[in-house]
mmCIF file of C-alpha atoms in Angstrom:
data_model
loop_
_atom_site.group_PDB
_atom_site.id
_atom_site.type_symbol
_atom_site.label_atom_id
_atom_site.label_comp_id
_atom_site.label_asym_id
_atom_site.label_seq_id
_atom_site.Cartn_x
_atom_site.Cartn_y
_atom_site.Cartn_z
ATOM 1 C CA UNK A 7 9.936 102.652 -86.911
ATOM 2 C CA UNK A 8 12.177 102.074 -83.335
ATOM 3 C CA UNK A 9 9.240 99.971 -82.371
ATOM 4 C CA UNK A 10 9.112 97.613 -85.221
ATOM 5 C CA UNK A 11 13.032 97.082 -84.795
ATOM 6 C CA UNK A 12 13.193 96.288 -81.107
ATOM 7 C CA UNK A 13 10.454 93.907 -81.828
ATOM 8 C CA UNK A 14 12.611 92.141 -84.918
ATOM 9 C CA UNK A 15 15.812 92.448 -83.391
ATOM 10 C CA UNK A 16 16.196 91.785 -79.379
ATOM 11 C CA UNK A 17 19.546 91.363 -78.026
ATOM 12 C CA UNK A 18 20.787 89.937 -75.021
ATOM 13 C CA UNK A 19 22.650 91.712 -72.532
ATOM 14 C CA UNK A 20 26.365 90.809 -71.792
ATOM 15 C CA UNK A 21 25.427 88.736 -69.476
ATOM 16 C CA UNK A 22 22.604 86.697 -70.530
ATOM 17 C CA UNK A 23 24.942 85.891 -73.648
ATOM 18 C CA UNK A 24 27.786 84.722 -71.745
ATOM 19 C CA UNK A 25 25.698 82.901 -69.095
ATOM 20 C CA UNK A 26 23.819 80.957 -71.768
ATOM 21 C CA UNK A 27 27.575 79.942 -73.086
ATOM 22 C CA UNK A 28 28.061 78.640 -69.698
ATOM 23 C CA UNK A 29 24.844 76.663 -69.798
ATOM 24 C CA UNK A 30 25.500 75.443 -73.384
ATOM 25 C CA UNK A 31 29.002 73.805 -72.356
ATOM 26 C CA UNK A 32 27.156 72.329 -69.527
ATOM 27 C CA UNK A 33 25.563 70.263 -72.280
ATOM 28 C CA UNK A 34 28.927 68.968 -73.211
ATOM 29 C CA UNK A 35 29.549 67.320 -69.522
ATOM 30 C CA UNK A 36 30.091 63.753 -69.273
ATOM 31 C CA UNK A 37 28.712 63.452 -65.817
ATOM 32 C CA UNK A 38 26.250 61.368 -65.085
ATOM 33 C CA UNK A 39 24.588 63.267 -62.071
ATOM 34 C CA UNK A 40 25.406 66.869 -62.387
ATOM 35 C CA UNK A 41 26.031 68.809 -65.784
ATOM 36 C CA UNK A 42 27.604 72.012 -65.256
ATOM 37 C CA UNK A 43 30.136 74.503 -67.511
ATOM 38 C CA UNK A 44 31.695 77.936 -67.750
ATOM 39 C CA UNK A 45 33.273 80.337 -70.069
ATOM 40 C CA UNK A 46 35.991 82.859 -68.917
ATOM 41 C CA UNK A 47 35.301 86.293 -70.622
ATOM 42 C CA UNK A 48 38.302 89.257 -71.085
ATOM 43 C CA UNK A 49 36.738 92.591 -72.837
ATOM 44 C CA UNK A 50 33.603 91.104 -74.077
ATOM 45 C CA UNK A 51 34.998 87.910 -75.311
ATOM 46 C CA UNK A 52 35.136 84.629 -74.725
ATOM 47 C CA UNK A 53 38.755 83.329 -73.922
ATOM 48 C CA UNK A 54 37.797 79.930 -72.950
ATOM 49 C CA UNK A 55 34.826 77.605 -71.912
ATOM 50 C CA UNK A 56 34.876 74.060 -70.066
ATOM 51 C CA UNK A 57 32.240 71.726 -68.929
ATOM 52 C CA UNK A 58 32.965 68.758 -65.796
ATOM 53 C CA UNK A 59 33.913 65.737 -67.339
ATOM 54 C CA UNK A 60 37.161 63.510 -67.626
ATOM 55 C CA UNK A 61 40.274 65.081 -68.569
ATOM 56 C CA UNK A 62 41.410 64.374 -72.481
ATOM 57 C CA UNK A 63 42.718 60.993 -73.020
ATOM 58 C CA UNK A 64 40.855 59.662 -69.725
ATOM 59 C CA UNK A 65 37.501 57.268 -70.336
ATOM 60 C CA UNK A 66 34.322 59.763 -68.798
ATOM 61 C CA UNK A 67 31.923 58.323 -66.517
ATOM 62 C CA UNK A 68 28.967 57.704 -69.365
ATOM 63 C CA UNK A 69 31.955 55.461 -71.209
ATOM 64 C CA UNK A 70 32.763 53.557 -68.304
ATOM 65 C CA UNK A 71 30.215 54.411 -65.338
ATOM 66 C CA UNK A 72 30.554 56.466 -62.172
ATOM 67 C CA UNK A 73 32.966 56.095 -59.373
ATOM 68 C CA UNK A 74 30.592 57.135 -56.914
ATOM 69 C CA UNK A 75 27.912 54.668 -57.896
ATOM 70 C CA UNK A 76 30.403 51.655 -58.087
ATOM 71 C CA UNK A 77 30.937 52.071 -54.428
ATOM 72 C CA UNK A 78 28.225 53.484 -52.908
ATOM 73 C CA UNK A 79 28.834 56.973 -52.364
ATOM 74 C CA UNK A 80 25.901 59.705 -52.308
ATOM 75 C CA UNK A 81 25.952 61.968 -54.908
ATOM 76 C CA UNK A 82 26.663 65.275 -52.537
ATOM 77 C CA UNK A 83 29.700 63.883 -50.705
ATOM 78 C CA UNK A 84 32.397 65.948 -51.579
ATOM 79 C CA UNK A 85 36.181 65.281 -51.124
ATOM 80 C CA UNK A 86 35.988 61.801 -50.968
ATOM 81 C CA UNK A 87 38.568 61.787 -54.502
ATOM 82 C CA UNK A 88 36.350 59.102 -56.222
ATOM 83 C CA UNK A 89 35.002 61.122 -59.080
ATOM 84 C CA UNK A 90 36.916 61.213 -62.254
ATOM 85 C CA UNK A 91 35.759 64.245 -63.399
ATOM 86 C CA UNK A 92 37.366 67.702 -63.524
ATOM 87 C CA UNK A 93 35.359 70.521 -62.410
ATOM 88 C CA UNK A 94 34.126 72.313 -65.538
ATOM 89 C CA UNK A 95 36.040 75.881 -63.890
ATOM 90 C CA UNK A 96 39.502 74.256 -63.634
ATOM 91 C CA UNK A 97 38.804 72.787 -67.014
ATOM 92 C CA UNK A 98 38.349 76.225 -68.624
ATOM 93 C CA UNK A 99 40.899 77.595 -66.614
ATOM 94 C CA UNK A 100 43.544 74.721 -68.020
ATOM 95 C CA UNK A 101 43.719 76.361 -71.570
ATOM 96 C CA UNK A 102 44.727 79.806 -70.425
ATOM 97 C CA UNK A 103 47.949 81.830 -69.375
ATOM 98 C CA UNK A 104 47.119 83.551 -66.306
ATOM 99 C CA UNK A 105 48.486 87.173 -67.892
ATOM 100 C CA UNK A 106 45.661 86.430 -70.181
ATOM 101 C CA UNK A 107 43.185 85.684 -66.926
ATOM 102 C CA UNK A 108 44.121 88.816 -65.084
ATOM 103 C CA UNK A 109 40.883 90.875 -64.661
ATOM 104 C CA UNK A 110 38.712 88.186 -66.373
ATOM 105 C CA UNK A 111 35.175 87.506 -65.297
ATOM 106 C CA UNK A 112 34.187 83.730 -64.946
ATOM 107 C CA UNK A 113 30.519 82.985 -65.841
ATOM 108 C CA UNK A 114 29.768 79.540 -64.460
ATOM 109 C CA UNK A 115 25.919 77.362 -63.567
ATOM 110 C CA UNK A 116 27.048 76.461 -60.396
ATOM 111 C CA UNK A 117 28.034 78.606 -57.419
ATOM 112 C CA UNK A 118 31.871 77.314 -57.052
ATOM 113 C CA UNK A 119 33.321 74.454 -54.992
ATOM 114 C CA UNK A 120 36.213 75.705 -53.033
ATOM 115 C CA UNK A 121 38.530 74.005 -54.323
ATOM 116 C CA UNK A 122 37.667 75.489 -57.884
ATOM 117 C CA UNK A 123 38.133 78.799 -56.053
ATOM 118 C CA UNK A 124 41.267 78.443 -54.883
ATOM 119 C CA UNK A 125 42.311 77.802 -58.622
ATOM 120 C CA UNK A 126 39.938 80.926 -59.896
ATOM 121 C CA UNK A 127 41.937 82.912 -57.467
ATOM 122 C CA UNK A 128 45.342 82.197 -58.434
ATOM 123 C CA UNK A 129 44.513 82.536 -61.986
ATOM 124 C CA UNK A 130 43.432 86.498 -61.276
ATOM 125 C CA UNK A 131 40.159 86.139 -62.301
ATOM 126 C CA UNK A 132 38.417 89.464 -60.859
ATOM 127 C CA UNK A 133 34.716 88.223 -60.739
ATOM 128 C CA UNK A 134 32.906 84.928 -60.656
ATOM 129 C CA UNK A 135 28.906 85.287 -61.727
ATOM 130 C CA UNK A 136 27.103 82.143 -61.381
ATOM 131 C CA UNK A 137 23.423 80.911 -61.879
ATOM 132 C CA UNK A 138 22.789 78.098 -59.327
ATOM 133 C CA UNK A 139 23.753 77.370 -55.932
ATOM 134 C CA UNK A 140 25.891 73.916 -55.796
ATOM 135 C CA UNK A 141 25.477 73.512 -51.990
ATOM 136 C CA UNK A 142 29.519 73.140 -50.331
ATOM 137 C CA UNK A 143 28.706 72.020 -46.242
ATOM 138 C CA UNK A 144 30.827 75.332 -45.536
ATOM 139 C CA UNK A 145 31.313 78.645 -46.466
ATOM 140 C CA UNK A 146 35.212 78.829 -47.459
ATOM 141 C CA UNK A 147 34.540 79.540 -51.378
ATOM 142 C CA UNK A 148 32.653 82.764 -50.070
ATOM 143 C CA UNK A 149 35.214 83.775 -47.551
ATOM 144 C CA UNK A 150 37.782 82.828 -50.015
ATOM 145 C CA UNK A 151 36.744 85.301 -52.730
ATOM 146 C CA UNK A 152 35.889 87.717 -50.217
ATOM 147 C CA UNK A 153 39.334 87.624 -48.880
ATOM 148 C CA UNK A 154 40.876 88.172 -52.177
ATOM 149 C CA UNK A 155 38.787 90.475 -53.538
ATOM 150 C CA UNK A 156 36.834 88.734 -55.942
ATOM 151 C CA UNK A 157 33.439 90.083 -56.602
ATOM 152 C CA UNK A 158 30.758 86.702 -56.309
ATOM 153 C CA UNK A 159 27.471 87.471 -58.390
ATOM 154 C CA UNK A 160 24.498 85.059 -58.814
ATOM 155 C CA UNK A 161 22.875 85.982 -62.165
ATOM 156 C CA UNK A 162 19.566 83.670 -62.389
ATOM 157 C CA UNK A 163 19.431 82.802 -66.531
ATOM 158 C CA UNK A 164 16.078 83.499 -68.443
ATOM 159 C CA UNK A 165 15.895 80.383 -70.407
ATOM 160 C CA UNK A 166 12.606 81.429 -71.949
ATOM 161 C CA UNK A 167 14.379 84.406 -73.645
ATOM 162 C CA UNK A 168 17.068 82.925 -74.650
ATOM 163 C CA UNK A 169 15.217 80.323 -76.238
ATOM 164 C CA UNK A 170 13.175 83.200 -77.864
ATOM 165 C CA UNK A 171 16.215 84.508 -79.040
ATOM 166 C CA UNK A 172 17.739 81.518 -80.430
ATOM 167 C CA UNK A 173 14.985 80.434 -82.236
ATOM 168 C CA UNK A 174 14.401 84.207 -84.315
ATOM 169 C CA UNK A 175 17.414 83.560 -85.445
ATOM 170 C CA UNK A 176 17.195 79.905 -86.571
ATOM 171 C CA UNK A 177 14.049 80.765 -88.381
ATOM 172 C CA UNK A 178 15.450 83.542 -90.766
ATOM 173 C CA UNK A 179 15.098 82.548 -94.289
ATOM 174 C CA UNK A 180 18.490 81.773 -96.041
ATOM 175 C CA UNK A 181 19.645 84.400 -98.475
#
């Protein structure tokens, strides 16, 4: 009998749920190069989730077409205060009291900018677990966290089973 219910009934593990959150928001970004999101987690819930894109009541970059294209600027340059967008961490981070934050983990695709950091910080966000690296030409975000005692993870997502997953569940029969 155990054998015929772990084959009917898999669950995913804390993680894998809240990571494929953060990769569902991601589907939400209004980006046109890079689509990335997160969901901030308290106690095995999900207090809030964001994906990059323009702030509310600002036209995104798919509406009216991206900064960095219009004048020439690669992709990867950083800092150069051209994109419109709002990293998909400070966007999560926007719709929460930081008494709410404190001891929250932070499940994001991409490895943090350090700028995002510095905000995760201050909100008192205990641990950041991400998926992807999101290349930064330095190593601040790292000494950041390490500095403040925020515990960095890299969780690689298994799409496959989480696809899987997804799909047992979209083909039960309606009762």
């Amino acid at each position: 009998m155990k054998d015929i219910k772990e084959k009917t009934h898999t669950r995913p593990n804390w993680d894998e749920m809240f990571m494929a959150h953060a990769f569902l928001a991601a589907t939400r970004s209004s980006c046109a190069h890079l689509h990335t999101g997160c969901v901030i987690v308290k106690d095995h819930r999900i207090l809030a989730s964001g994906y990059n894109g323009a702030p509310p009541g600002i036209e995104n970059c798919l509406e009216r077409g991206c900064r960095k294209e219009k004048f020439n600027i690669e992709f990867d340059k950083k800092g150069t205060a051209t994109c419109r967008g709002v990293h998909a961490e400070i966007n999560a981070l926007s719709q929460i009291a930081r008494r709410e934050l404190n001891d929250a983990v932070l499940y994001t695709v991409f490895f943090p900018c350090s700028a995002c950091a510095k905000a995760i910080i201050g909100s008192g966000i205990k641990e950041v677990v991400f998926s992807k690296i999101y290349d930064e030409p330095d190593t601040l975000t790292r000494e950041l966290f390490a500095e403040a005692g925020v515990k960095l993870r890299k969780m690689p997502i298994n799409i496959e089973k989480v696809n899987y997953l997804i799909l047992n569940v979209a083909k039960q029969k309606e009762v």
